PDB file of C-alpha atoms in Angstrom:
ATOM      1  CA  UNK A 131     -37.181  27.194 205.957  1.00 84.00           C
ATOM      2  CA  UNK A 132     -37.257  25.749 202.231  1.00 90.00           C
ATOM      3  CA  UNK A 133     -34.301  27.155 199.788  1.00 92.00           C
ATOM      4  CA  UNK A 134     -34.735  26.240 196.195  1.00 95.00           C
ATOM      5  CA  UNK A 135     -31.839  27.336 194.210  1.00 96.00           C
ATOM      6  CA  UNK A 136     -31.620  26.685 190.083  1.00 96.00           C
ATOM      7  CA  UNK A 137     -28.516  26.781 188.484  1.00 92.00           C
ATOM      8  CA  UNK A 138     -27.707  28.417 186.229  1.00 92.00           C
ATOM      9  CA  UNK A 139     -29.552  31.646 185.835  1.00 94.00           C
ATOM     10  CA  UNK A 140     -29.426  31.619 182.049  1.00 95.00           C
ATOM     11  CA  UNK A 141     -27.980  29.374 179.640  1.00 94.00           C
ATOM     12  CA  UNK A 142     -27.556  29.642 175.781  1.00 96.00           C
ATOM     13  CA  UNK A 143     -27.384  26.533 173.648  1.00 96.00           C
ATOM     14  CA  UNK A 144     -27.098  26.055 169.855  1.00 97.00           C
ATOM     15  CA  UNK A 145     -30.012  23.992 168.300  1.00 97.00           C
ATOM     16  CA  UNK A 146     -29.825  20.165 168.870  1.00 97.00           C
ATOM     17  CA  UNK A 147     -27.691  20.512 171.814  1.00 97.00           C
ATOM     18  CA  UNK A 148     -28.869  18.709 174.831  1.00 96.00           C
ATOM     19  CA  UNK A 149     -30.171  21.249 177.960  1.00 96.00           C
ATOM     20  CA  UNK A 150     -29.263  20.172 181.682  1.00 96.00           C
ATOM     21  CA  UNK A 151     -30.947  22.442 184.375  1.00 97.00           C
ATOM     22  CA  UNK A 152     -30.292  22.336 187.887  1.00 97.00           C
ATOM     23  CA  UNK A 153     -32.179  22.524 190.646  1.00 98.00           C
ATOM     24  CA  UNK A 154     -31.065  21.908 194.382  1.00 97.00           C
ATOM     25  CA  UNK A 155     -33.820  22.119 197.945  1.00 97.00           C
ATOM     26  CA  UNK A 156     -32.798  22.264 201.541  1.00 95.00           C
ATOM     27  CA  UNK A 157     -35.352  20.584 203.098  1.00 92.00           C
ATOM     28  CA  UNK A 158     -35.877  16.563 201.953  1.00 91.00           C
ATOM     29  CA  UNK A 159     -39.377  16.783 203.266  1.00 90.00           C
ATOM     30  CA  UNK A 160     -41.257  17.042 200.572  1.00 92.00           C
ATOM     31  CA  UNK A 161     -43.966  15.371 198.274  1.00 90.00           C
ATOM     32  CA  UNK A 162     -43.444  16.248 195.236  1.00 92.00           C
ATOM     33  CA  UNK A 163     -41.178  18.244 192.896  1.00 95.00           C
ATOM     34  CA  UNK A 164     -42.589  19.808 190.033  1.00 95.00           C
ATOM     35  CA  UNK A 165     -40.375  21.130 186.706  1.00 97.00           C
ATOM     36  CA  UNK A 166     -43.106  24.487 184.888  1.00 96.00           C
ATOM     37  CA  UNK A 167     -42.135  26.328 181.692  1.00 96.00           C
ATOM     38  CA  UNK A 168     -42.936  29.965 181.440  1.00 95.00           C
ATOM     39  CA  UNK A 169     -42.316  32.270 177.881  1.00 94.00           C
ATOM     40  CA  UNK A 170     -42.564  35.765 178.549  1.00 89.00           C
ATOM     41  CA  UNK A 171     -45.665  37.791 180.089  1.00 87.00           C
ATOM     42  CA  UNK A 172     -47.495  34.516 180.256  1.00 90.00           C
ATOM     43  CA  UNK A 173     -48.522  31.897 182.740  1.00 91.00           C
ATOM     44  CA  UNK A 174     -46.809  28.626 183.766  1.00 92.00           C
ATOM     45  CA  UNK A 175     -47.023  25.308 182.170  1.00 91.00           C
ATOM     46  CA  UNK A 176     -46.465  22.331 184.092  1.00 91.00           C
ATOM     47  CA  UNK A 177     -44.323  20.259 182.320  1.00 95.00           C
ATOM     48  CA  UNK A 178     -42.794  17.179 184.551  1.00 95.00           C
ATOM     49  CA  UNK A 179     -44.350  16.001 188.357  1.00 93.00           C
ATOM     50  CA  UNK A 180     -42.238  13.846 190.244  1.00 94.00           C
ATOM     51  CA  UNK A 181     -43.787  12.023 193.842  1.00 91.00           C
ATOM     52  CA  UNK A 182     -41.106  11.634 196.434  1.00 92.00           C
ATOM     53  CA  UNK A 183     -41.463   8.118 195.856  1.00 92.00           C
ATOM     54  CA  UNK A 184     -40.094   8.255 192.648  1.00 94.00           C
ATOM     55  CA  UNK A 185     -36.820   8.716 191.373  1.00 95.00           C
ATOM     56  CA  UNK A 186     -37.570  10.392 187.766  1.00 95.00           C
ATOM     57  CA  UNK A 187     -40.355  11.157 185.169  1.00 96.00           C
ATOM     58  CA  UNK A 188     -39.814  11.117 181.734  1.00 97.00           C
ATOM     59  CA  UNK A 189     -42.189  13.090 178.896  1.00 95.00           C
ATOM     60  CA  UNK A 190     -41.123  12.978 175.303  1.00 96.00           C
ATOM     61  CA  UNK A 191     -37.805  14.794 175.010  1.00 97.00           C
ATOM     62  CA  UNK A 192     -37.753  15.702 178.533  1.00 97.00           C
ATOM     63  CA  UNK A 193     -36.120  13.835 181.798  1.00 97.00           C
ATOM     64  CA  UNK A 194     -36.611  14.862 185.319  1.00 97.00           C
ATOM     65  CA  UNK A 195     -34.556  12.914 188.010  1.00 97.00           C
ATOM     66  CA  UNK A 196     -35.089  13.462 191.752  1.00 97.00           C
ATOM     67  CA  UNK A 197     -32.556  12.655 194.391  1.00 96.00           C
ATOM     68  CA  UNK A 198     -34.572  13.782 197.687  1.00 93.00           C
ATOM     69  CA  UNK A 199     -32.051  12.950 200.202  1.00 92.00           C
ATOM     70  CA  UNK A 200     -29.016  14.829 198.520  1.00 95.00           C
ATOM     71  CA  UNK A 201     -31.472  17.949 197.964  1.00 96.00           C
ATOM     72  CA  UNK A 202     -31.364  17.902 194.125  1.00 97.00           C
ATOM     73  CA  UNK A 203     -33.556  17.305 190.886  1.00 98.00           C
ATOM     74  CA  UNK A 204     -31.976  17.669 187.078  1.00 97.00           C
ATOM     75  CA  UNK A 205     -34.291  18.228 184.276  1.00 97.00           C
ATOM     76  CA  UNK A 206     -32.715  16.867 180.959  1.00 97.00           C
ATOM     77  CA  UNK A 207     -34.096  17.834 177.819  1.00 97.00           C
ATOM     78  CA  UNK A 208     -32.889  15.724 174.317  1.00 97.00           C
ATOM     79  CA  UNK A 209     -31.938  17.764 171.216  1.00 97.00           C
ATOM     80  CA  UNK A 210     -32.785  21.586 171.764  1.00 97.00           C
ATOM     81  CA  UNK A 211     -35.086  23.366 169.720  1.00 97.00           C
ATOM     82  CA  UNK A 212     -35.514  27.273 169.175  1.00 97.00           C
ATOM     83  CA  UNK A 213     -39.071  26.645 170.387  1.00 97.00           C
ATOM     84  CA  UNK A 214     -37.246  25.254 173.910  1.00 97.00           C
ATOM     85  CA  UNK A 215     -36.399  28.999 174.668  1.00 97.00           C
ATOM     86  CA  UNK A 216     -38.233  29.716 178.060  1.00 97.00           C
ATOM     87  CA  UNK A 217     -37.762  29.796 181.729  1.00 96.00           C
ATOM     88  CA  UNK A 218     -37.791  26.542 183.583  1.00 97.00           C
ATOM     89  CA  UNK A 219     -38.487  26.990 186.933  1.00 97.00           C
ATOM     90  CA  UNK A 220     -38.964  23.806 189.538  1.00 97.00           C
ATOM     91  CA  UNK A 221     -41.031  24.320 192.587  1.00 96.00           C
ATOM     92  CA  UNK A 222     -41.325  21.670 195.843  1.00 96.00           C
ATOM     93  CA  UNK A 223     -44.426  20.766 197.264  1.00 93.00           C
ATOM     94  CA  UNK A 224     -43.723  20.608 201.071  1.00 87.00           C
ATOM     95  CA  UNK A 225     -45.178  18.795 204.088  1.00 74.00           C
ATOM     96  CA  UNK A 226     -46.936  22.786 204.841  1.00 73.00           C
ATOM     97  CA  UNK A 227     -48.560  22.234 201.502  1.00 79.00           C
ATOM     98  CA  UNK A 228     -47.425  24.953 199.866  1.00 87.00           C
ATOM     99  CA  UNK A 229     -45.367  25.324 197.259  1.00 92.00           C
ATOM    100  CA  UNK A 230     -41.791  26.912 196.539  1.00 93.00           C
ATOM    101  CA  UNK A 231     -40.432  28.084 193.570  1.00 95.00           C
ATOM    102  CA  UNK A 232     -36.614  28.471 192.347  1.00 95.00           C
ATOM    103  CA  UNK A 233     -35.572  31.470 190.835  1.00 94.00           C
ATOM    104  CA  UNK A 234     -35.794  29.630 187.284  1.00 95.00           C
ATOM    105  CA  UNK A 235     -33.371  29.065 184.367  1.00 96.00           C
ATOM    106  CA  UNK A 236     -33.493  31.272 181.236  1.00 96.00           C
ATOM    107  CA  UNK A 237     -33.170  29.425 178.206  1.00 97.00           C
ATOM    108  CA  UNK A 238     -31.649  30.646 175.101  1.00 97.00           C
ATOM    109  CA  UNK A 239     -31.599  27.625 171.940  1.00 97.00           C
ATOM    110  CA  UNK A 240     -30.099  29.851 168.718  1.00 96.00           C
ATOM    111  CA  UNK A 241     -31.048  28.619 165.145  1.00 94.00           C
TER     112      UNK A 241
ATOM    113  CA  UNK B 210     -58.956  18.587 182.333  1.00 64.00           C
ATOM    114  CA  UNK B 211     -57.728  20.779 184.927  1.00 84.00           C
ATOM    115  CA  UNK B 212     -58.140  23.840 183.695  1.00 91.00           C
ATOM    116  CA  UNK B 213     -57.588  27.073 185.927  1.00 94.00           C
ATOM    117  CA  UNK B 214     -58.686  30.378 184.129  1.00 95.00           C
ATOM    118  CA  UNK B 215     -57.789  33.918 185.119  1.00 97.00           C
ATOM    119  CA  UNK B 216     -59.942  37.236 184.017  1.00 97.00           C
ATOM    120  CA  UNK B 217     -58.617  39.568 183.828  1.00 97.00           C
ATOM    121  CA  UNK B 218     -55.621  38.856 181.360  1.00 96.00           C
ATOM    122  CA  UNK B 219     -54.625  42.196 181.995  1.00 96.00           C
ATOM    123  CA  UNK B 220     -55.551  45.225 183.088  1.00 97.00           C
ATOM    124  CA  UNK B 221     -54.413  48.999 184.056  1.00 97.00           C
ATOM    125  CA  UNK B 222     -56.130  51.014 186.527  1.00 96.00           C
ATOM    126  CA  UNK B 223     -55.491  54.503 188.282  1.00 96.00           C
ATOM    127  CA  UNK B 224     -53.824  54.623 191.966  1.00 97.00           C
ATOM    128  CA  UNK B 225     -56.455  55.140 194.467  1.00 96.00           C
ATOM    129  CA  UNK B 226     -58.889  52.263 192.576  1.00 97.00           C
ATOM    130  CA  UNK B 227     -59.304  48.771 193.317  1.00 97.00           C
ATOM    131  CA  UNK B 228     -59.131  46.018 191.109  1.00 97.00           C
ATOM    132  CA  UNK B 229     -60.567  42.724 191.175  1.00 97.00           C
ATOM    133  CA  UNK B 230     -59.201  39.045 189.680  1.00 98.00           C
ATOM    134  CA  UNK B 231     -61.562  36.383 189.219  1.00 97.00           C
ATOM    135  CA  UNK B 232     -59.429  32.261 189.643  1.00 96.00           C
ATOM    136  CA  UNK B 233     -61.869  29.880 188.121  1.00 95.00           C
ATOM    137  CA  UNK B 234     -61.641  26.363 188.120  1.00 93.00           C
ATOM    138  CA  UNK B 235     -63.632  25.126 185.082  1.00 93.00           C
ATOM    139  CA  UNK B 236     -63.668  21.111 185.287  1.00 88.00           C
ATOM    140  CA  UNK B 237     -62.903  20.801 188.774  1.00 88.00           C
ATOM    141  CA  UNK B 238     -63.657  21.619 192.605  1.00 88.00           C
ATOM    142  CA  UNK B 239     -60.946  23.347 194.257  1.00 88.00           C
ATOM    143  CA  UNK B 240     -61.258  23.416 197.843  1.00 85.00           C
ATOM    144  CA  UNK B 241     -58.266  25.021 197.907  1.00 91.00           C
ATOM    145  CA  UNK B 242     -56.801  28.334 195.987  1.00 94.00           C
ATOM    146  CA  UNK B 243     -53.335  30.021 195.861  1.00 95.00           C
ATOM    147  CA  UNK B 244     -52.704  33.320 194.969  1.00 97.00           C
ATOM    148  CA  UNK B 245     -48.840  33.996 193.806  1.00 96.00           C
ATOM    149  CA  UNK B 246     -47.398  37.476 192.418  1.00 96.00           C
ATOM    150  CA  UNK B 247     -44.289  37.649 189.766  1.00 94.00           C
ATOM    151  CA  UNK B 248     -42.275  40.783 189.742  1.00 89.00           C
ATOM    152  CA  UNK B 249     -40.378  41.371 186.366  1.00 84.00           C
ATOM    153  CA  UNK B 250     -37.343  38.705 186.315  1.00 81.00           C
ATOM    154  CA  UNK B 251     -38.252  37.450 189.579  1.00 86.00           C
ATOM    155  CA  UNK B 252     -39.980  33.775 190.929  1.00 88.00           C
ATOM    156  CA  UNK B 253     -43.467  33.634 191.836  1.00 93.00           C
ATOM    157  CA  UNK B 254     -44.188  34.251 195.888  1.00 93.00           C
ATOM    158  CA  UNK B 255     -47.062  32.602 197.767  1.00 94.00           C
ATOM    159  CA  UNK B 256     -49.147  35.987 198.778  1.00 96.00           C
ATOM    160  CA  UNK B 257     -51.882  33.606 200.424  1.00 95.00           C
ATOM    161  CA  UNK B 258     -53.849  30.376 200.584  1.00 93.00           C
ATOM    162  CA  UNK B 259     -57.381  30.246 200.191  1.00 91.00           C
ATOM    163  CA  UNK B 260     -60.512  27.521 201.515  1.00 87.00           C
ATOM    164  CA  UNK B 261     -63.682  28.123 200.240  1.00 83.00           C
ATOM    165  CA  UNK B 262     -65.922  28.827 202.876  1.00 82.00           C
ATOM    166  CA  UNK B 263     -63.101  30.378 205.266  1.00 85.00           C
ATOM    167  CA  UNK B 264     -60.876  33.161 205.484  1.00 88.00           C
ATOM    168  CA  UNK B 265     -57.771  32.812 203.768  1.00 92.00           C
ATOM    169  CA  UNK B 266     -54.016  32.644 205.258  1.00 93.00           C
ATOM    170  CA  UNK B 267     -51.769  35.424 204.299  1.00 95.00           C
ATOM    171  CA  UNK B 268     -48.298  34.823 204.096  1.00 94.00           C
ATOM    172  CA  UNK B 269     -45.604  36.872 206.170  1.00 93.00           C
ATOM    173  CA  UNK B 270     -45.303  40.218 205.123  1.00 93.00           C
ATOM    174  CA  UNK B 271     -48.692  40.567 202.561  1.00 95.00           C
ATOM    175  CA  UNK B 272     -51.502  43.102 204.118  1.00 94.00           C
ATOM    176  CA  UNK B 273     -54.204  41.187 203.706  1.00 92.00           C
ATOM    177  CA  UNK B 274     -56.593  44.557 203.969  1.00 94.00           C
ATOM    178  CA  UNK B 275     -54.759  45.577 201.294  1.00 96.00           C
ATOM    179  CA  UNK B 276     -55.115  41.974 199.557  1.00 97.00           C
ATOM    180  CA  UNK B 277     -58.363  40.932 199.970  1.00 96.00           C
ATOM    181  CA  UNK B 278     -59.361  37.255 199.195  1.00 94.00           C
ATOM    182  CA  UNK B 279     -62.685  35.327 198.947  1.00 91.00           C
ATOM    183  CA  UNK B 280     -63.165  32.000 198.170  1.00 89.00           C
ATOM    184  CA  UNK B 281     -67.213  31.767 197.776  1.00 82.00           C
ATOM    185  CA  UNK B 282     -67.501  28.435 195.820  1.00 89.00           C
ATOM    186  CA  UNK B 283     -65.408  25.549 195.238  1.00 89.00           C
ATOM    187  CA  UNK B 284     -64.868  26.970 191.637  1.00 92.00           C
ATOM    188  CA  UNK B 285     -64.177  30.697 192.155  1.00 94.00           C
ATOM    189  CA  UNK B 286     -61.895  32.465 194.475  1.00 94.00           C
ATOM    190  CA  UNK B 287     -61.363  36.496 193.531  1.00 95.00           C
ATOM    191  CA  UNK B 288     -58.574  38.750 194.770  1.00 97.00           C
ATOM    192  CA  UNK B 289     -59.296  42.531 195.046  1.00 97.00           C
ATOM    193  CA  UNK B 290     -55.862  44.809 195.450  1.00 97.00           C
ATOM    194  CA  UNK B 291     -57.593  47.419 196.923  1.00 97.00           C
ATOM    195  CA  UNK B 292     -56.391  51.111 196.826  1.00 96.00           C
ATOM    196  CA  UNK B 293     -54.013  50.269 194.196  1.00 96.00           C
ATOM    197  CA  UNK B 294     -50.298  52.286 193.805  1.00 96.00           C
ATOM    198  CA  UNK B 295     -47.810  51.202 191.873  1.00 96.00           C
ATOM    199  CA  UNK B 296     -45.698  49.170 193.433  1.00 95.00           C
ATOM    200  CA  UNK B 297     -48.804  46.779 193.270  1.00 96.00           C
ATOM    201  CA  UNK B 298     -48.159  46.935 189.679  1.00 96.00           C
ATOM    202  CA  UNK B 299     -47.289  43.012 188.832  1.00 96.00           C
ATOM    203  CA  UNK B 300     -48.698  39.619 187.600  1.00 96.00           C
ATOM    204  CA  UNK B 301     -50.967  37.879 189.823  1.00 97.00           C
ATOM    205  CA  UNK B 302     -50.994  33.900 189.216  1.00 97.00           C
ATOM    206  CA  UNK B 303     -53.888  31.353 190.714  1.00 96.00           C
ATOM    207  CA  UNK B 304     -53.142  28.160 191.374  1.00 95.00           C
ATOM    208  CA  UNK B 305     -56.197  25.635 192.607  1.00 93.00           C
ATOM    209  CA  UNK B 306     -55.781  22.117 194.007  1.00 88.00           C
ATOM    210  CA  UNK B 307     -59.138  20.037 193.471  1.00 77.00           C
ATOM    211  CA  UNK B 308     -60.385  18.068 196.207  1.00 68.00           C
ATOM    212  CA  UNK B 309     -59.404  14.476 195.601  1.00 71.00           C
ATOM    213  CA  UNK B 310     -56.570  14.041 197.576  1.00 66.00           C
ATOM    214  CA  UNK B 311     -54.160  15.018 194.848  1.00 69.00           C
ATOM    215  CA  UNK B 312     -51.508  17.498 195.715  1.00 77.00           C
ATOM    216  CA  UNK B 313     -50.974  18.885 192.228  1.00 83.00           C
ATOM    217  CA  UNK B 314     -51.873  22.558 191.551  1.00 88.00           C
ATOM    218  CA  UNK B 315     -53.018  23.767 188.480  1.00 91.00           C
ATOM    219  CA  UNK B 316     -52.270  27.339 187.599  1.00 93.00           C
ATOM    220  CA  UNK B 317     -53.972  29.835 185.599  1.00 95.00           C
ATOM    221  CA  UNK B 318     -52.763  32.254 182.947  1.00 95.00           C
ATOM    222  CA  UNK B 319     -51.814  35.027 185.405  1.00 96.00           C
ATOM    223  CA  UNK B 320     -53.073  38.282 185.222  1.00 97.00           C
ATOM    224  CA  UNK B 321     -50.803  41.765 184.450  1.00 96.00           C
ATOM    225  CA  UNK B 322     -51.898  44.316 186.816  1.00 97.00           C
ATOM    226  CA  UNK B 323     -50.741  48.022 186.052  1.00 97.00           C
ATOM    227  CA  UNK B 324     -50.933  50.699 188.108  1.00 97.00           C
ATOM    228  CA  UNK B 325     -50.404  54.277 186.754  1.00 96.00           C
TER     229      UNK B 325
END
């Protein structure tokens, strides 16, 4: 069974400060990995897609690296804003076509 | 393009009723729907996949008389909680894949279900 496991739970970063979020799978058969943003009470917005094929996906300030056969993606995102706060989560789309979601990351960026 | 909508946003009903949430695709054809629920400070959890034009799979440990899904058309799949208490009380997120081969999901706005 697929484990997807972010880490950390929450992190707090002062403005301008690069984020690093963390997310790790237990099963390397899948075909895609997907990075979402959600702000409170509201729906997800898909933010990065990576293919197993590749190997990252870049989109503006953000960088999402995949490493499928050591279980792990990283989502980097360049100079923190206040408008970053949010929960990241990252979900993988397996070969049962469904996919599964990490707990997420809580994101804190102070003034 | 790809645009999944949800109605309702939200909405708060009295135990014993059912409720019903409309997943729209608006500039596709989704042959295929997901239905996901969030509890408060949790991850969302597959309840059940839907086809249009067959009955959808429920995942382990959802009722699916209690859940019921229909996926009518390629852009519409509703989910009905029906005799609602409230533990049901949560937010119910669509997801639709069109029908081109892609494997990308789109999600929809979610919906806030509460149950008094």
């Amino acid at each position: 069974k697929q484990e997807v496991t972010q880490i950390p739970a929450a992190l707090s970063v002062p403005e301008g400060e690069n984020l690093v979020l963390n997310c790790s799978f237990t099963d390397s058969a899948i075909y895609n990995l997907q990075w979402f943003r959600q702000d409170p009470g509201k729906g997800l917005t898909s933010l990065l897609l990576i293919q197993s094929s590749q190997r990252e996906q870049t989109s503006g300030r953000l960088n999402a690296s995949l490493d499928k056969s050591s279980g792990r993606s990283t989502l980097y995102i360049a100079a923190s804003q206040p408008g970053d706060s949010a929960t990241y989560l990252c979900a993988v789309l397996g070969s049962w076509g469904k996919l599964q979601f990490g707990a997420g990351t809580q994101v804190v960026v102070t003034p | 393009g790809a645009v999944v909508s949800q109605h309702p946003s939200w909405v708060i009903c009295k135990s014993g009723t059912s409720v019903k949430i409309e997943c729209r695709s608006l500039d596709f054809q989704a042959t295929t729907m997901f239905w996901y629920r969030q509890f408060p400070k949790q991850s969302l959890m597959l309840m059940a996949t839907s086809n249009e034009g067959s009955k959808a799979t429920y995942e382990q440990g959802v009722e699916k008389d209690k859940f019921l899904i229909n996926h009518a058309s390629l852009t519409l799949s509703t989910l009905t909680v029906t005799s609602a208490h409230p533990e049901d009380s949560s937010f119910y997120i669509c997801s639709a894949r069109d029908g081109k081969g892609s494997n990308e999901q789109f999600f929809g706005p979610g919906t806030r279900l509460t149950v008094l």
